[in-house]
Amino acid sequence: MTQPAKTPQPPYYAVIFTSQRTAGDNGYGEMADRMVALAEQQPGFLGVESAREDGLGITVSYWESLAAIKAWKDNVDHQQAQAKGRSDWYSRYVTRICKVERDYSFEV
Amino acid sequence: MTQPAKTPQPPYYAVIFTSQRTAGDNGYGEMADRMVALAEQQPGFLGVESAREDGLGITVSYWESLAAIKAWKDNVDHQQAQAKGRSDWYSRYVTRICKVERDYSFEV
């Protein structure tokens, strides 16, 4: 995972996943690593960024198209992780599907 | 700061700011708190989410319009913070301006 992600010229798409974790790991860490590895293999995947602080996590994944996002959402292993997220890992989350219209960066 | 942010029905706009911090605080913490308080007072501000882990930070702010984002970018106090960010606080950052097209949420 390169962070910040190295993305191409806009437009491209972003999925902002903001979540509040429940207490305890309950297999979350292992599954989170597995999902990142799996996402990286999906067609149209451009990059991912993730940080968690005091239980509040923000993961942003970048994609070439809405179709690529839909295919990842429907991936069978990812579906199982999503179900486990609702039953065990998250007390609350919001997923936002966005079109990145402009970006700019700074590097020392 | 309510996290995840309580945002209205899409469409609305998001600014994803992904940054890598330099070592040491150097007044960063105080300024970061001040900038969140100031952003919350801007016209068109809808909410903000933030997490930092191992120096990698993701802050997502939500806005009613591109004009509101532009006005916040041009705010004089914010401009000073941006300059300080480049000189002292960040070794690298990427800012992405996005249109949120869809969202969905889960709550226990």
PDB file of C-alpha atoms in Angstrom:
ATOM      1  CA  MET A   1       0.000   0.000   0.000  1.00  0.00           C
ATOM      2  CA  THR A   2       1.633   3.270  -1.152  1.00  0.00           C
ATOM      3  CA  GLN A   3       0.227   6.223   0.797  1.00  0.00           C
ATOM      4  CA  PRO A   4      -0.865   8.730  -0.369  1.00  0.00           C
ATOM      5  CA  ALA A   5      -1.971   6.597  -3.338  1.00  0.00           C
ATOM      6  CA  LYS A   6      -0.389   7.331  -6.729  1.00  0.00           C
ATOM      7  CA  THR A   7      -3.454   7.959  -8.848  1.00  0.00           C
ATOM      8  CA  PRO A   8      -3.716   9.006 -12.522  1.00  0.00           C
ATOM      9  CA  GLN A   9      -5.058  12.290 -13.902  1.00  0.00           C
ATOM     10  CA  PRO A  10      -8.723  12.883 -12.925  1.00  0.00           C
ATOM     11  CA  PRO A  11     -11.457  11.988 -13.493  1.00  0.00           C
ATOM     12  CA  TYR A  12     -11.409   8.727 -11.566  1.00  0.00           C
ATOM     13  CA  TYR A  13     -13.537   7.411  -8.697  1.00  0.00           C
ATOM     14  CA  ALA A  14     -13.144   7.150  -4.921  1.00  0.00           C
ATOM     15  CA  VAL A  15     -14.959   5.089  -2.308  1.00  0.00           C
ATOM     16  CA  ILE A  16     -14.750   6.730   1.120  1.00  0.00           C
ATOM     17  CA  PHE A  17     -15.499   4.161   3.826  1.00  0.00           C
ATOM     18  CA  THR A  18     -15.748   5.718   7.301  1.00  0.00           C
ATOM     19  CA  SER A  19     -16.320   3.296  10.157  1.00  0.00           C
ATOM     20  CA  GLN A  20     -16.533   3.023  13.906  1.00  0.00           C
ATOM     21  CA  ARG A  21     -15.129  -0.266  15.228  1.00  0.00           C
ATOM     22  CA  THR A  22     -16.587  -2.383  17.993  1.00  0.00           C
ATOM     23  CA  ALA A  23     -14.241  -3.398  20.863  1.00  0.00           C
ATOM     24  CA  GLY A  24     -11.755  -6.265  20.371  1.00  0.00           C
ATOM     25  CA  ASP A  25     -10.155  -7.593  17.204  1.00  0.00           C
ATOM     26  CA  ASN A  26     -12.418 -10.629  16.502  1.00  0.00           C
ATOM     27  CA  GLY A  27     -10.427 -11.522  13.389  1.00  0.00           C
ATOM     28  CA  TYR A  28     -10.730  -8.032  11.957  1.00  0.00           C
ATOM     29  CA  GLY A  29      -7.023  -7.276  11.387  1.00  0.00           C
ATOM     30  CA  GLU A  30      -6.411 -10.428   9.376  1.00  0.00           C
ATOM     31  CA  MET A  31      -9.528  -9.919   7.247  1.00  0.00           C
ATOM     32  CA  ALA A  32      -8.715  -6.222   6.656  1.00  0.00           C
ATOM     33  CA  ASP A  33      -5.259  -7.159   5.317  1.00  0.00           C
ATOM     34  CA  ARG A  34      -6.800  -9.884   3.151  1.00  0.00           C
ATOM     35  CA  MET A  35      -9.378  -7.472   1.695  1.00  0.00           C
ATOM     36  CA  VAL A  36      -6.710  -4.918   0.755  1.00  0.00           C
ATOM     37  CA  ALA A  37      -4.674  -7.657  -0.976  1.00  0.00           C
ATOM     38  CA  LEU A  38      -7.815  -8.836  -2.801  1.00  0.00           C
ATOM     39  CA  ALA A  39      -8.884  -5.306  -3.811  1.00  0.00           C
ATOM     40  CA  GLU A  40      -5.422  -4.675  -5.286  1.00  0.00           C
ATOM     41  CA  GLN A  41      -6.024  -7.582  -7.686  1.00  0.00           C
ATOM     42  CA  GLN A  42      -9.357  -6.258  -8.974  1.00  0.00           C
ATOM     43  CA  PRO A  43      -9.655  -4.791 -12.493  1.00  0.00           C
ATOM     44  CA  GLY A  44      -9.759  -1.009 -12.355  1.00  0.00           C
ATOM     45  CA  PHE A  45      -8.173  -0.720  -8.903  1.00  0.00           C
ATOM     46  CA  LEU A  46      -5.952   2.389  -8.638  1.00  0.00           C
ATOM     47  CA  GLY A  47      -4.886   2.556  -4.983  1.00  0.00           C
ATOM     48  CA  VAL A  48      -5.985   2.636  -1.354  1.00  0.00           C
ATOM     49  CA  GLU A  49      -5.300   4.744   1.727  1.00  0.00           C
ATOM     50  CA  SER A  50      -6.261   3.858   5.274  1.00  0.00           C
ATOM     51  CA  ALA A  51      -5.909   5.232   8.802  1.00  0.00           C
ATOM     52  CA  ARG A  52      -7.619   4.424  12.087  1.00  0.00           C
ATOM     53  CA  GLU A  53      -7.487   6.481  15.280  1.00  0.00           C
ATOM     54  CA  ASP A  54      -9.445   5.853  18.493  1.00  0.00           C
ATOM     55  CA  GLY A  55     -11.709   3.342  16.728  1.00  0.00           C
ATOM     56  CA  LEU A  56     -12.633   5.722  13.889  1.00  0.00           C
ATOM     57  CA  GLY A  57     -11.300   4.485  10.563  1.00  0.00           C
ATOM     58  CA  ILE A  58     -11.194   6.071   7.135  1.00  0.00           C
ATOM     59  CA  THR A  59     -10.335   3.914   4.131  1.00  0.00           C
ATOM     60  CA  VAL A  60     -10.363   5.488   0.690  1.00  0.00           C
ATOM     61  CA  SER A  61     -10.014   3.238  -2.350  1.00  0.00           C
ATOM     62  CA  TYR A  62      -9.576   4.621  -5.869  1.00  0.00           C
ATOM     63  CA  TRP A  63     -11.016   3.090  -9.045  1.00  0.00           C
ATOM     64  CA  GLU A  64     -11.076   3.679 -12.780  1.00  0.00           C
ATOM     65  CA  SER A  65     -14.859   3.468 -13.115  1.00  0.00           C
ATOM     66  CA  LEU A  66     -18.183   2.956 -11.343  1.00  0.00           C
ATOM     67  CA  ALA A  67     -18.325  -0.492 -12.979  1.00  0.00           C
ATOM     68  CA  ALA A  68     -15.060  -1.462 -11.255  1.00  0.00           C
ATOM     69  CA  ILE A  69     -16.493  -0.311  -7.890  1.00  0.00           C
ATOM     70  CA  LYS A  70     -19.674  -2.322  -8.468  1.00  0.00           C
ATOM     71  CA  ALA A  71     -17.687  -5.460  -9.370  1.00  0.00           C
ATOM     72  CA  TRP A  72     -15.635  -5.116  -6.170  1.00  0.00           C
ATOM     73  CA  LYS A  73     -18.764  -4.572  -4.074  1.00  0.00           C
ATOM     74  CA  ASP A  74     -20.239  -7.767  -5.545  1.00  0.00           C
ATOM     75  CA  ASN A  75     -17.069  -9.887  -5.148  1.00  0.00           C
ATOM     76  CA  VAL A  76     -18.053 -13.030  -3.190  1.00  0.00           C
ATOM     77  CA  ASP A  77     -15.185 -12.906  -0.651  1.00  0.00           C
ATOM     78  CA  HIS A  78     -15.767  -9.194  -0.168  1.00  0.00           C
ATOM     79  CA  GLN A  79     -19.496  -9.828   0.366  1.00  0.00           C
ATOM     80  CA  GLN A  80     -18.634 -12.245   3.182  1.00  0.00           C
ATOM     81  CA  ALA A  81     -16.355  -9.615   4.756  1.00  0.00           C
ATOM     82  CA  GLN A  82     -19.117  -7.016   4.465  1.00  0.00           C
ATOM     83  CA  ALA A  83     -21.571  -9.323   6.275  1.00  0.00           C
ATOM     84  CA  LYS A  84     -19.033  -9.962   9.028  1.00  0.00           C
ATOM     85  CA  GLY A  85     -18.462  -6.212   9.250  1.00  0.00           C
ATOM     86  CA  ARG A  86     -22.147  -5.653  10.005  1.00  0.00           C
ATOM     87  CA  SER A  87     -22.452  -8.582  12.453  1.00  0.00           C
ATOM     88  CA  ASP A  88     -19.133  -8.266  14.338  1.00  0.00           C
ATOM     89  CA  TRP A  89     -16.760  -5.400  13.543  1.00  0.00           C
ATOM     90  CA  TYR A  90     -18.570  -2.142  13.007  1.00  0.00           C
ATOM     91  CA  SER A  91     -21.054  -0.307  15.161  1.00  0.00           C
ATOM     92  CA  ARG A  92     -21.561   2.194  12.362  1.00  0.00           C
ATOM     93  CA  TYR A  93     -20.266   2.992   8.894  1.00  0.00           C
ATOM     94  CA  VAL A  94     -20.910   5.236   5.920  1.00  0.00           C
ATOM     95  CA  THR A  95     -19.808   4.417   2.362  1.00  0.00           C
ATOM     96  CA  ARG A  96     -19.624   7.269  -0.129  1.00  0.00           C
ATOM     97  CA  ILE A  97     -19.138   6.810  -3.874  1.00  0.00           C
ATOM     98  CA  CYS A  98     -17.433   9.833  -5.413  1.00  0.00           C
ATOM     99  CA  LYS A  99     -16.108  11.141  -8.688  1.00  0.00           C
ATOM    100  CA  VAL A 100     -12.698  12.769  -8.240  1.00  0.00           C
ATOM    101  CA  GLU A 101     -12.853  15.885 -10.387  1.00  0.00           C
ATOM    102  CA  ARG A 102      -9.523  17.542  -9.520  1.00  0.00           C
ATOM    103  CA  ASP A 103      -6.459  16.790  -7.448  1.00  0.00           C
ATOM    104  CA  TYR A 104      -3.181  18.457  -6.554  1.00  0.00           C
ATOM    105  CA  SER A 105      -0.224  17.325  -4.573  1.00  0.00           C
ATOM    106  CA  PHE A 106       2.831  18.568  -2.694  1.00  0.00           C
ATOM    107  CA  GLU A 107       6.088  16.787  -2.031  1.00  0.00           C
ATOM    108  CA  VAL A 108       9.221  18.098  -0.302  1.00  0.00           C
TER     109      VAL A 108
ATOM    110  CA  MET B   1     -16.709  16.658  15.207  1.00  0.00           C
ATOM    111  CA  THR B   2     -19.335  13.919  14.701  1.00  0.00           C
ATOM    112  CA  GLN B   3     -17.788  10.887  13.015  1.00  0.00           C
ATOM    113  CA  PRO B   4     -18.815   9.513  10.585  1.00  0.00           C
ATOM    114  CA  ALA B   5     -20.143  12.910   9.481  1.00  0.00           C
ATOM    115  CA  LYS B   6     -23.924  13.340   9.192  1.00  0.00           C
ATOM    116  CA  THR B   7     -24.254  14.509   5.596  1.00  0.00           C
ATOM    117  CA  PRO B   8     -27.404  15.258   3.556  1.00  0.00           C
ATOM    118  CA  GLN B   9     -28.703  13.377   0.511  1.00  0.00           C
ATOM    119  CA  PRO B  10     -26.183  13.375  -2.374  1.00  0.00           C
ATOM    120  CA  PRO B  11     -25.014  15.094  -4.436  1.00  0.00           C
ATOM    121  CA  TYR B  12     -22.597  17.067  -2.268  1.00  0.00           C
ATOM    122  CA  TYR B  13     -18.826  17.511  -2.368  1.00  0.00           C
ATOM    123  CA  ALA B  14     -15.867  16.010  -0.513  1.00  0.00           C
ATOM    124  CA  VAL B  15     -12.272  17.128  -0.123  1.00  0.00           C
ATOM    125  CA  ILE B  16      -9.997  14.178   0.630  1.00  0.00           C
ATOM    126  CA  PHE B  17      -6.725  15.420   2.141  1.00  0.00           C
ATOM    127  CA  THR B  18      -4.152  12.632   2.566  1.00  0.00           C
ATOM    128  CA  SER B  19      -0.898  13.647   4.219  1.00  0.00           C
ATOM    129  CA  GLN B  20       2.353  12.315   5.562  1.00  0.00           C
ATOM    130  CA  ARG B  21       3.574  14.220   8.642  1.00  0.00           C
ATOM    131  CA  THR B  22       7.133  15.232   9.399  1.00  0.00           C
ATOM    132  CA  ALA B  23       8.548  14.271  12.848  1.00  0.00           C
ATOM    133  CA  GLY B  24       7.609  16.327  15.944  1.00  0.00           C
ATOM    134  CA  ASP B  25       4.530  18.429  16.645  1.00  0.00           C
ATOM    135  CA  ASN B  26       5.895  21.941  15.839  1.00  0.00           C
ATOM    136  CA  GLY B  27       2.545  23.544  16.676  1.00  0.00           C
ATOM    137  CA  TYR B  28       0.631  21.225  14.391  1.00  0.00           C
ATOM    138  CA  GLY B  29      -1.912  19.849  16.885  1.00  0.00           C
ATOM    139  CA  GLU B  30      -3.081  23.275  17.990  1.00  0.00           C
ATOM    140  CA  MET B  31      -3.364  24.551  14.410  1.00  0.00           C
ATOM    141  CA  ALA B  32      -5.212  21.421  13.261  1.00  0.00           C
ATOM    142  CA  ASP B  33      -7.837  21.913  15.995  1.00  0.00           C
ATOM    143  CA  ARG B  34      -8.112  25.593  15.095  1.00  0.00           C
ATOM    144  CA  MET B  35      -8.612  24.812  11.394  1.00  0.00           C
ATOM    145  CA  VAL B  36     -11.403  22.313  12.127  1.00  0.00           C
ATOM    146  CA  ALA B  37     -13.158  24.906  14.322  1.00  0.00           C
ATOM    147  CA  LEU B  38     -12.754  27.514  11.579  1.00  0.00           C
ATOM    148  CA  ALA B  39     -13.932  25.183   8.792  1.00  0.00           C
ATOM    149  CA  GLU B  40     -17.075  24.394  10.802  1.00  0.00           C
ATOM    150  CA  GLN B  41     -17.989  28.101  10.658  1.00  0.00           C
ATOM    151  CA  GLN B  42     -17.680  28.388   6.866  1.00  0.00           C
ATOM    152  CA  PRO B  43     -20.790  28.699   4.679  1.00  0.00           C
ATOM    153  CA  GLY B  44     -21.601  25.401   2.997  1.00  0.00           C
ATOM    154  CA  PHE B  45     -19.639  23.243   5.467  1.00  0.00           C
ATOM    155  CA  LEU B  46     -21.365  19.883   6.055  1.00  0.00           C
ATOM    156  CA  GLY B  47     -18.972  17.867   8.218  1.00  0.00           C
ATOM    157  CA  VAL B  48     -15.442  16.533   8.654  1.00  0.00           C
ATOM    158  CA  GLU B  49     -13.825  13.201   9.456  1.00  0.00           C
ATOM    159  CA  SER B  50     -10.193  12.672  10.383  1.00  0.00           C
ATOM    160  CA  ALA B  51      -7.827   9.862  11.409  1.00  0.00           C
ATOM    161  CA  ARG B  52      -4.053   9.602  11.586  1.00  0.00           C
ATOM    162  CA  GLU B  53      -2.035   6.407  11.998  1.00  0.00           C
ATOM    163  CA  ASP B  54       1.766   6.056  11.858  1.00  0.00           C
ATOM    164  CA  GLY B  55       2.129   9.575  10.434  1.00  0.00           C
ATOM    165  CA  LEU B  56      -0.345   8.981   7.584  1.00  0.00           C
ATOM    166  CA  GLY B  57      -3.420  11.144   7.969  1.00  0.00           C
ATOM    167  CA  ILE B  58      -6.709  11.222   6.092  1.00  0.00           C
ATOM    168  CA  THR B  59      -9.054  14.174   6.593  1.00  0.00           C
ATOM    169  CA  VAL B  60     -12.268  14.304   4.594  1.00  0.00           C
ATOM    170  CA  SER B  61     -14.356  17.468   4.713  1.00  0.00           C
ATOM    171  CA  TYR B  62     -17.814  17.681   3.142  1.00  0.00           C
ATOM    172  CA  TRP B  63     -19.292  20.738   1.442  1.00  0.00           C
ATOM    173  CA  GLU B  64     -22.477  21.886  -0.265  1.00  0.00           C
ATOM    174  CA  SER B  65     -20.759  23.180  -3.406  1.00  0.00           C
ATOM    175  CA  LEU B  66     -17.473  23.708  -5.236  1.00  0.00           C
ATOM    176  CA  ALA B  67     -17.839  27.429  -4.485  1.00  0.00           C
ATOM    177  CA  ALA B  68     -17.845  26.684  -0.741  1.00  0.00           C
ATOM    178  CA  ILE B  69     -14.664  24.610  -1.148  1.00  0.00           C
ATOM    179  CA  LYS B  70     -13.006  27.414  -3.102  1.00  0.00           C
ATOM    180  CA  ALA B  71     -13.931  29.993  -0.451  1.00  0.00           C
ATOM    181  CA  TRP B  72     -12.462  27.794   2.286  1.00  0.00           C
ATOM    182  CA  LYS B  73      -9.279  27.226   0.278  1.00  0.00           C
ATOM    183  CA  ASP B  74      -8.908  31.006  -0.099  1.00  0.00           C
ATOM    184  CA  ASN B  75      -9.661  31.840   3.566  1.00  0.00           C
ATOM    185  CA  VAL B  76      -6.756  33.958   4.856  1.00  0.00           C
ATOM    186  CA  ASP B  77      -6.170  32.034   8.108  1.00  0.00           C
ATOM    187  CA  HIS B  78      -6.437  28.762   6.206  1.00  0.00           C
ATOM    188  CA  GLN B  79      -3.924  30.036   3.609  1.00  0.00           C
ATOM    189  CA  GLN B  80      -1.440  30.688   6.444  1.00  0.00           C
ATOM    190  CA  ALA B  81      -1.979  27.144   7.756  1.00  0.00           C
ATOM    191  CA  GLN B  82      -1.473  25.738   4.248  1.00  0.00           C
ATOM    192  CA  ALA B  83       1.856  27.595   3.914  1.00  0.00           C
ATOM    193  CA  LYS B  84       2.964  26.294   7.312  1.00  0.00           C
ATOM    194  CA  GLY B  85       1.907  22.809   6.241  1.00  0.00           C
ATOM    195  CA  ARG B  86       4.264  22.959   3.276  1.00  0.00           C
ATOM    196  CA  SER B  87       7.173  24.508   5.207  1.00  0.00           C
ATOM    197  CA  ASP B  88       6.950  22.568   8.491  1.00  0.00           C
ATOM    198  CA  TRP B  89       4.354  19.831   8.904  1.00  0.00           C
ATOM    199  CA  TYR B  90       3.995  17.701   5.808  1.00  0.00           C
ATOM    200  CA  SER B  91       6.565  15.824   3.779  1.00  0.00           C
ATOM    201  CA  ARG B  92       3.883  15.001   1.236  1.00  0.00           C
ATOM    202  CA  TYR B  93       0.177  15.471   0.655  1.00  0.00           C
ATOM    203  CA  VAL B  94      -2.512  14.985  -1.958  1.00  0.00           C
ATOM    204  CA  THR B  95      -5.784  16.941  -2.061  1.00  0.00           C
ATOM    205  CA  ARG B  96      -8.648  15.498  -4.074  1.00  0.00           C
ATOM    206  CA  ILE B  97     -11.862  17.401  -4.889  1.00  0.00           C
ATOM    207  CA  CYS B  98     -14.762  15.005  -5.377  1.00  0.00           C
ATOM    208  CA  LYS B  99     -18.471  14.955  -6.084  1.00  0.00           C
ATOM    209  CA  VAL B 100     -20.264  12.477  -3.821  1.00  0.00           C
ATOM    210  CA  GLU B 101     -22.764  10.754  -6.100  1.00  0.00           C
ATOM    211  CA  ARG B 102     -24.158   8.083  -3.764  1.00  0.00           C
ATOM    212  CA  ASP B 103     -23.846   7.044  -0.148  1.00  0.00           C
ATOM    213  CA  TYR B 104     -25.213   4.382   2.155  1.00  0.00           C
ATOM    214  CA  SER B 105     -24.813   3.759   5.821  1.00  0.00           C
ATOM    215  CA  PHE B 106     -25.159   1.097   8.482  1.00  0.00           C
ATOM    216  CA  GLU B 107     -25.814   1.501  12.165  1.00  0.00           C
ATOM    217  CA  VAL B 108     -26.338  -1.193  14.822  1.00  0.00           C
TER     218      VAL B 108
END
